[in-house]
Amino acid sequence: MALHGLPMLFAGFAFFVLNLFLMPLPHHVYGQNDPPAIGLCDSSVRIHGYKCNEFQVTTQDGYILGLQRIPEGRSAGGDSANKPPVLLQHGVLVDGMVWLMNAPEQNLPMILADKGFDVWIANTRGTRFSRRHTYLQPNQSEFWNWPWDDLIAYDLPAVFDYVHNQTGQKLHYVGHSLGTLLALASFTEGLLVNQVKSAALLSPIAFLSHMKTAFDNAAAKAFAAEATAFFGMAEINPLGEAGQRFLKIVCAKPGVNCFNLLRAITGKNCCLNASAVDFFLKNELQSTATKNMVHLAQRQDALSDTEDVAQLLDDLKFHDVLKLTVQFVKDYAHADFVSGVNATDIVYSQVYKFFMNHHF
């Protein structure tokens, strides 16, 4: 796996699964053809005293993606034109809002902005801020005719190009869950590498051969085998009627215990507070393409396990060791990396230090 000596930080725990896939909780579904009336900036950034700008980026295949920018911290200082840009890419079934669950001093975008970075937040196609197309509508099946390969081919390059054109600089990258897979697949093909200074990958995905729970196994196998026929639709809303029916199928499998569904799916998150959970329940989950979920389930690239990450690191053994940093957080599960109340000290401080070590 050749990454051309790109500085990379890997942080991960034993496993995570599909970004809290199919939690049976209340969910507000935004309009089919229009973006939400209140953008991410107004709902979750400006209220804390930060500047924030909303942008729209059009991919080569016509999807119009929402992109937000926090150009500086609350105590702005220095030349804003020369602040290093950093792009945050979320995982599957959530959107850019997932980075903003906690208070400013506990969420990564605002921490980086306060430390002098020009922060950009991506939102993949189909999520609430990216439900537009140059000629297709979300109520058309063709709008949802894409796997995650298209996120690599179209979404990521469009956003990278836009940030680069706006800032004139290479960017730092932070990916979580699916956001790490997109980066690894792109970088190993030699795409976008020349536009990146460094990449921090939280719960990295590259291989999957070790599953930890009965729920994980049942969900992946059931989705791969039954999803397209079962849902009978191009869009999957995890908390819609079809999503709930699928959840019942998985929970009825032998050995699957869905009594504590959050723990069954994501593992035992150590460090979530009630306000972060409440924020999540009000804002996520998000829709994606059924084709995308089937593709992920067939590859089973939805989990990150210590042994699979070890295989990834073994493939990187010829990488420049001075440009590779690995962090293992023993007590963390999936959601802790984006919303753990102590992630500021345990994870984000290391991300900041890593970026500063490769700030060139």
Short mmCIF file of C-alpha atoms in Angstrom, two decimals:
data_model
loop_
_atom_site.label_atom_id
_atom_site.label_comp_id
_atom_site.label_asym_id
_atom_site.label_seq_id
_atom_site.Cartn_x
_atom_site.Cartn_y
_atom_site.Cartn_z
CA MET A 1 0.00 0.00 0.00
CA ALA A 2 1.88 3.01 -1.27
CA LEU A 3 0.93 6.36 0.23
CA HIS A 4 3.92 8.28 -1.06
CA GLY A 5 5.21 9.11 2.41
CA LEU A 6 2.08 11.05 3.35
CA PRO A 7 2.11 11.88 7.09
CA MET A 8 -0.69 9.86 8.68
CA LEU A 9 -2.10 9.39 12.18
CA PHE A 10 -4.16 6.31 12.97
CA ALA A 11 -6.35 6.30 16.07
CA GLY A 12 -8.73 3.48 16.81
CA PHE A 13 -10.43 1.05 19.16
CA ALA A 14 -11.45 -2.58 18.78
CA PHE A 15 -14.53 -1.99 16.64
CA PHE A 16 -17.33 0.19 15.45
CA VAL A 17 -20.27 -0.54 13.22
CA LEU A 18 -22.10 1.54 10.62
CA ASN A 19 -22.25 4.73 12.68
CA LEU A 20 -25.01 3.71 15.10
CA PHE A 21 -26.87 1.87 12.36
CA LEU A 22 -30.63 1.54 12.67
CA MET A 23 -31.23 2.91 16.17
CA PRO A 24 -35.01 2.95 16.72
CA LEU A 25 -35.26 6.55 17.87
CA PRO A 26 -37.22 9.67 16.88
CA HIS A 27 -35.87 11.28 13.73
CA HIS A 28 -36.78 14.37 11.79
CA VAL A 29 -36.68 13.78 8.04
CA TYR A 30 -35.93 16.89 6.04
CA GLY A 31 -37.74 17.83 2.82
CA GLN A 32 -37.17 15.63 -0.19
CA ASN A 33 -36.20 18.29 -2.72
CA ASP A 34 -34.92 21.25 -0.73
CA PRO A 35 -32.10 21.81 1.76
CA PRO A 36 -33.11 22.36 5.40
CA ALA A 37 -34.27 25.84 6.27
CA ILE A 38 -31.59 26.18 8.95
CA GLY A 39 -28.04 25.34 7.90
CA LEU A 40 -25.29 23.84 10.02
CA CYS A 41 -23.71 27.26 10.58
CA ASP A 42 -26.83 28.84 12.05
CA SER A 43 -27.91 25.81 14.06
CA SER A 44 -24.62 24.73 15.58
CA VAL A 45 -21.72 27.14 15.02
CA ARG A 46 -22.64 30.84 15.05
CA ILE A 47 -24.63 30.38 18.25
CA HIS A 48 -21.28 29.77 19.98
CA GLY A 49 -19.71 32.98 18.69
CA TYR A 50 -17.79 31.57 15.72
CA LYS A 51 -17.84 32.86 12.18
CA CYS A 52 -19.21 30.29 9.78
CA ASN A 53 -19.89 30.22 6.05
CA GLU A 54 -22.09 27.90 3.97
CA PHE A 55 -20.96 26.81 0.50
CA GLN A 56 -22.29 24.56 -2.23
CA VAL A 57 -19.96 22.34 -4.23
CA THR A 58 -21.08 20.59 -7.41
CA THR A 59 -19.51 17.23 -8.26
CA GLN A 60 -18.71 16.12 -11.80
CA ASP A 61 -21.76 13.84 -11.74
CA GLY A 62 -24.07 16.66 -10.67
CA TYR A 63 -24.56 16.31 -6.90
CA ILE A 64 -24.65 19.60 -5.00
CA LEU A 65 -22.87 19.17 -1.68
CA GLY A 66 -23.14 21.37 1.38
CA LEU A 67 -19.77 22.48 2.76
CA GLN A 68 -19.25 24.61 5.86
CA ARG A 69 -16.27 26.71 6.85
CA ILE A 70 -15.21 27.96 10.28
CA PRO A 71 -12.43 30.33 9.19
CA GLU A 72 -11.14 31.30 12.62
CA GLY A 73 -11.61 30.86 16.34
CA ARG A 74 -13.67 33.01 18.67
CA SER A 75 -10.57 35.03 19.58
CA ALA A 76 -9.46 35.60 16.01
CA GLY A 77 -5.82 36.48 15.60
CA GLY A 78 -3.14 36.42 12.94
CA ASP A 79 -3.54 36.50 9.18
CA SER A 80 -6.69 34.56 8.39
CA ALA A 81 -5.56 34.14 4.78
CA ASN A 82 -2.61 32.04 5.93
CA LYS A 83 -4.38 29.79 8.41
CA PRO A 84 -3.80 26.12 7.51
CA PRO A 85 -6.98 24.50 6.15
CA VAL A 86 -8.28 21.23 7.61
CA LEU A 87 -11.14 19.17 6.16
CA LEU A 88 -13.33 16.95 8.37
CA GLN A 89 -15.08 14.00 6.68
CA HIS A 90 -17.80 12.14 8.57
CA GLY A 91 -18.83 8.50 8.25
CA VAL A 92 -21.85 6.69 6.81
CA LEU A 93 -25.43 7.47 7.93
CA VAL A 94 -24.46 10.75 9.61
CA ASP A 95 -23.36 14.16 8.33
CA GLY A 96 -21.10 17.03 9.30
CA MET A 97 -23.26 17.81 12.32
CA VAL A 98 -21.80 14.74 14.05
CA TRP A 99 -18.59 16.66 14.80
CA LEU A 100 -20.52 19.31 16.76
CA MET A 101 -22.33 17.30 19.42
CA ASN A 102 -20.40 18.73 22.36
CA ALA A 103 -19.59 22.19 23.66
CA PRO A 104 -16.97 24.24 21.76
CA GLU A 105 -14.15 23.20 24.05
CA GLN A 106 -15.05 19.54 23.46
CA ASN A 107 -15.64 19.33 19.70
CA LEU A 108 -12.88 19.00 17.13
CA PRO A 109 -13.92 21.68 14.59
CA MET A 110 -14.04 24.48 17.15
CA ILE A 111 -10.93 23.28 18.95
CA LEU A 112 -8.98 23.40 15.70
CA ALA A 113 -10.46 26.78 14.80
CA ASP A 114 -9.42 28.18 18.20
CA LYS A 115 -5.92 26.82 17.61
CA GLY A 116 -5.52 28.72 14.36
CA PHE A 117 -6.86 26.38 11.68
CA ASP A 118 -9.23 27.19 8.84
CA VAL A 119 -11.82 24.42 9.37
CA TRP A 120 -13.98 22.91 6.61
CA ILE A 121 -16.76 20.37 7.25
CA ALA A 122 -17.86 18.02 4.45
CA ASN A 123 -21.31 16.47 3.97
CA THR A 124 -21.64 13.52 1.57
CA ARG A 125 -24.40 13.19 -1.01
CA GLY A 126 -27.82 12.24 0.28
CA THR A 127 -27.41 13.74 3.75
CA ARG A 128 -29.54 16.69 4.83
CA PHE A 129 -27.20 19.42 3.54
CA SER A 130 -26.42 17.58 0.30
CA ARG A 131 -29.80 16.49 -1.05
CA ARG A 132 -29.65 18.42 -4.31
CA HIS A 133 -28.55 17.64 -7.86
CA THR A 134 -28.28 19.64 -11.07
CA TYR A 135 -31.17 17.73 -12.65
CA LEU A 136 -32.20 14.82 -10.40
CA GLN A 137 -34.50 14.93 -7.36
CA PRO A 138 -34.17 12.82 -4.18
CA ASN A 139 -37.53 11.22 -4.91
CA GLN A 140 -36.08 9.72 -8.10
CA SER A 141 -34.33 6.35 -7.81
CA GLU A 142 -31.50 7.53 -10.07
CA PHE A 143 -30.53 10.09 -7.43
CA TRP A 144 -29.56 7.16 -5.17
CA ASN A 145 -27.79 5.04 -7.78
CA TRP A 146 -24.30 5.14 -6.28
CA PRO A 147 -21.94 3.08 -4.08
CA TRP A 148 -19.13 4.45 -1.92
CA ASP A 149 -16.78 4.25 -4.90
CA ASP A 150 -18.54 7.34 -6.26
CA LEU A 151 -17.75 9.23 -3.08
CA ILE A 152 -14.09 8.59 -3.87
CA ALA A 153 -14.43 9.40 -7.55
CA TYR A 154 -16.61 12.51 -7.22
CA ASP A 155 -17.42 13.85 -3.74
CA LEU A 156 -13.96 13.86 -2.22
CA PRO A 157 -12.19 15.40 -5.26
CA ALA A 158 -14.85 18.10 -5.60
CA VAL A 159 -14.48 19.15 -1.97
CA PHE A 160 -10.67 18.94 -2.04
CA ASP A 161 -10.54 21.09 -5.16
CA TYR A 162 -12.92 23.65 -3.70
CA VAL A 163 -10.98 24.02 -0.45
CA HIS A 164 -7.68 24.22 -2.32
CA ASN A 165 -9.02 26.85 -4.71
CA GLN A 166 -10.39 28.92 -1.83
CA THR A 167 -7.29 28.75 0.34
CA GLY A 168 -4.44 28.23 -2.12
CA GLN A 169 -2.95 25.69 0.30
CA LYS A 170 -2.64 21.97 0.80
CA LEU A 171 -5.00 20.76 3.48
CA HIS A 172 -4.90 18.57 6.56
CA TYR A 173 -7.55 15.83 6.62
CA VAL A 174 -9.52 14.18 9.42
CA GLY A 175 -11.64 11.17 8.56
CA HIS A 176 -13.86 9.08 10.82
CA SER A 177 -15.23 5.62 9.94
CA LEU A 178 -16.20 5.71 6.25
CA GLY A 179 -14.24 8.94 5.98
CA THR A 180 -11.06 6.93 6.56
CA LEU A 181 -11.93 4.39 3.89
CA LEU A 182 -12.50 7.13 1.34
CA ALA A 183 -9.14 8.68 2.12
CA LEU A 184 -7.18 5.42 2.10
CA ALA A 185 -8.73 4.29 -1.17
CA SER A 186 -8.05 7.65 -2.78
CA PHE A 187 -4.51 8.07 -1.50
CA THR A 188 -3.41 4.54 -2.40
CA GLU A 189 -4.53 5.18 -5.98
CA GLY A 190 -2.41 8.30 -6.00
CA LEU A 191 -5.44 10.60 -6.09
CA LEU A 192 -5.50 13.87 -4.14
CA VAL A 193 -2.17 13.11 -2.42
CA ASN A 194 -0.59 16.25 -3.83
CA GLN A 195 -3.31 18.35 -2.19
CA VAL A 196 -2.80 16.96 1.33
CA LYS A 197 -0.30 17.88 4.04
CA SER A 198 -1.28 15.10 6.43
CA ALA A 199 -4.20 12.85 7.34
CA ALA A 200 -5.59 11.83 10.73
CA LEU A 201 -7.75 8.68 10.48
CA LEU A 202 -10.01 7.88 13.45
CA SER A 203 -11.10 4.22 13.56
CA PRO A 204 -9.49 3.45 10.19
CA ILE A 205 -11.09 1.04 7.74
CA ALA A 206 -9.05 -0.92 5.25
CA PHE A 207 -9.63 -4.62 6.01
CA LEU A 208 -12.33 -6.54 7.81
CA SER A 209 -12.02 -10.12 8.93
CA HIS A 210 -12.61 -9.94 12.69
CA MET A 211 -16.11 -9.29 13.98
CA LYS A 212 -16.79 -8.98 17.68
CA THR A 213 -20.53 -9.33 18.24
CA ALA A 214 -23.42 -11.45 17.09
CA PHE A 215 -25.24 -8.29 16.04
CA ASP A 216 -22.36 -7.23 13.78
CA ASN A 217 -22.26 -10.58 12.03
CA ALA A 218 -26.02 -10.85 11.65
CA ALA A 219 -26.47 -7.30 10.39
CA ALA A 220 -23.70 -7.50 7.80
CA LYS A 221 -24.81 -10.89 6.49
CA ALA A 222 -28.49 -10.00 6.43
CA PHE A 223 -27.91 -6.69 4.71
CA ALA A 224 -25.59 -8.15 2.09
CA ALA A 225 -28.03 -10.95 1.33
CA GLU A 226 -31.39 -9.23 1.66
CA ALA A 227 -31.14 -5.45 1.54
CA THR A 228 -31.99 -4.61 -2.06
CA ALA A 229 -34.91 -7.02 -2.26
CA PHE A 230 -36.06 -6.28 1.29
CA PHE A 231 -36.12 -2.51 1.12
CA GLY A 232 -37.28 -2.32 -2.48
CA MET A 233 -36.07 1.28 -2.64
CA ALA A 234 -33.05 3.28 -3.73
CA GLU A 235 -32.83 5.48 -0.62
CA ILE A 236 -32.43 4.04 2.86
CA ASN A 237 -33.60 6.10 5.77
CA PRO A 238 -32.35 4.06 8.76
CA LEU A 239 -35.16 5.24 11.00
CA GLY A 240 -37.96 4.93 8.48
CA GLU A 241 -40.45 2.09 8.28
CA ALA A 242 -38.25 -0.13 6.13
CA GLY A 243 -35.27 0.44 8.42
CA GLN A 244 -37.28 -0.61 11.43
CA ARG A 245 -38.43 -3.78 9.68
CA PHE A 246 -34.84 -4.68 8.89
CA LEU A 247 -33.84 -4.07 12.51
CA LYS A 248 -36.47 -6.55 13.65
CA ILE A 249 -35.05 -9.16 11.25
CA VAL A 250 -31.53 -8.71 12.63
CA CYS A 251 -32.62 -8.73 16.26
CA ALA A 252 -34.53 -11.98 15.69
CA LYS A 253 -31.36 -13.79 14.61
CA PRO A 254 -30.03 -16.46 17.02
CA GLY A 255 -27.60 -15.07 19.56
CA VAL A 256 -28.41 -11.41 18.87
CA ASN A 257 -29.35 -9.36 21.93
CA CYS A 258 -30.88 -5.99 21.08
CA PHE A 259 -31.97 -5.08 24.60
CA ASN A 260 -29.23 -2.45 24.75
CA LEU A 261 -29.08 -1.66 21.06
CA LEU A 262 -26.55 1.17 21.23
CA ARG A 263 -24.05 -1.06 23.01
CA ALA A 264 -24.87 -4.03 20.78
CA ILE A 265 -24.04 -2.02 17.68
CA THR A 266 -21.24 0.37 18.65
CA GLY A 267 -19.63 -1.30 21.61
CA LYS A 268 -19.42 0.14 25.09
CA ASN A 269 -18.83 3.84 24.57
CA CYS A 270 -17.06 5.00 27.69
CA CYS A 271 -17.38 8.73 27.54
CA LEU A 272 -20.64 10.09 26.14
CA ASN A 273 -22.62 12.58 28.18
CA ALA A 274 -26.38 13.03 28.12
CA SER A 275 -26.28 16.28 26.15
CA ALA A 276 -24.21 14.71 23.35
CA VAL A 277 -26.59 11.76 23.12
CA ASP A 278 -29.57 14.12 23.09
CA PHE A 279 -27.93 16.20 20.34
CA PHE A 280 -27.37 13.05 18.30
CA LEU A 281 -30.95 11.90 18.68
CA LYS A 282 -32.24 15.28 17.47
CA ASN A 283 -29.93 15.50 14.46
CA GLU A 284 -28.99 12.06 13.16
CA LEU A 285 -29.23 9.51 11.49
CA GLN A 286 -29.06 10.50 7.80
CA SER A 287 -30.13 8.82 4.59
CA THR A 288 -27.78 7.08 2.20
CA ALA A 289 -28.12 4.97 -0.95
CA THR A 290 -29.25 1.39 -0.46
CA LYS A 291 -26.68 0.51 -3.12
CA ASN A 292 -24.00 2.08 -0.95
CA MET A 293 -25.00 0.07 2.12
CA VAL A 294 -25.19 -3.16 0.14
CA HIS A 295 -21.72 -2.52 -1.25
CA LEU A 296 -20.34 -1.88 2.23
CA ALA A 297 -22.04 -4.96 3.64
CA GLN A 298 -20.74 -7.18 0.86
CA ARG A 299 -17.18 -6.04 1.57
CA GLN A 300 -17.93 -5.83 5.30
CA ASP A 301 -15.93 -2.66 5.39
CA ALA A 302 -18.12 -1.23 8.12
CA LEU A 303 -15.98 -2.18 11.11
CA SER A 304 -12.59 -1.28 12.49
CA ASP A 305 -10.91 -3.97 14.58
CA THR A 306 -7.49 -3.93 16.21
CA GLU A 307 -6.35 -6.98 14.24
CA ASP A 308 -7.56 -5.50 10.97
CA VAL A 309 -5.83 -2.21 11.75
CA ALA A 310 -2.70 -4.24 12.49
CA GLN A 311 -2.95 -5.69 9.00
CA LEU A 312 -3.24 -2.17 7.60
CA LEU A 313 -0.18 -1.07 9.55
CA ASP A 314 1.73 -4.11 8.35
CA ASP A 315 0.99 -3.06 4.79
CA LEU A 316 2.45 0.33 5.69
CA LYS A 317 5.68 -1.09 7.11
CA PHE A 318 7.67 0.48 4.30
CA HIS A 319 6.06 3.85 4.89
CA ASP A 320 8.33 6.58 6.26
CA VAL A 321 8.21 5.78 9.99
CA LEU A 322 8.81 9.42 10.88
CA LYS A 323 5.54 10.29 9.14
CA LEU A 324 3.38 7.60 10.71
CA THR A 325 1.79 7.90 14.16
CA VAL A 326 -0.46 5.29 15.78
CA GLN A 327 -2.69 5.83 18.80
CA PHE A 328 -4.65 3.04 20.47
CA VAL A 329 -7.38 4.17 22.86
CA LYS A 330 -8.26 1.13 24.92
CA ASP A 331 -11.56 2.22 26.47
CA TYR A 332 -13.03 3.95 23.43
CA ALA A 333 -15.78 2.65 21.18
CA HIS A 334 -16.99 4.15 17.93
CA ALA A 335 -18.93 7.23 19.04
CA ASP A 336 -16.30 8.31 21.57
CA PHE A 337 -13.99 9.55 18.81
CA VAL A 338 -16.42 12.23 17.68
CA SER A 339 -18.37 12.93 20.87
CA GLY A 340 -16.45 11.65 23.89
CA VAL A 341 -16.28 14.29 26.61
CA ASN A 342 -12.59 13.51 27.19
CA ALA A 343 -11.67 13.22 23.51
CA THR A 344 -10.21 16.72 23.73
CA ASP A 345 -7.37 15.48 25.93
CA ILE A 346 -7.07 11.91 24.65
CA VAL A 347 -7.56 12.25 20.88
CA TYR A 348 -7.86 15.84 19.69
CA SER A 349 -4.72 17.01 21.45
CA GLN A 350 -2.83 14.28 19.57
CA VAL A 351 -4.44 15.29 16.27
CA TYR A 352 -3.38 18.89 16.82
CA LYS A 353 0.16 17.88 17.79
CA PHE A 354 0.38 15.63 14.75
CA PHE A 355 -0.75 18.42 12.42
CA MET A 356 1.74 20.87 13.91
CA ASN A 357 4.56 18.36 13.48
CA HIS A 358 3.71 18.18 9.79
CA HIS A 359 2.82 21.80 9.22
CA PHE A 360 4.97 22.55 6.19
#
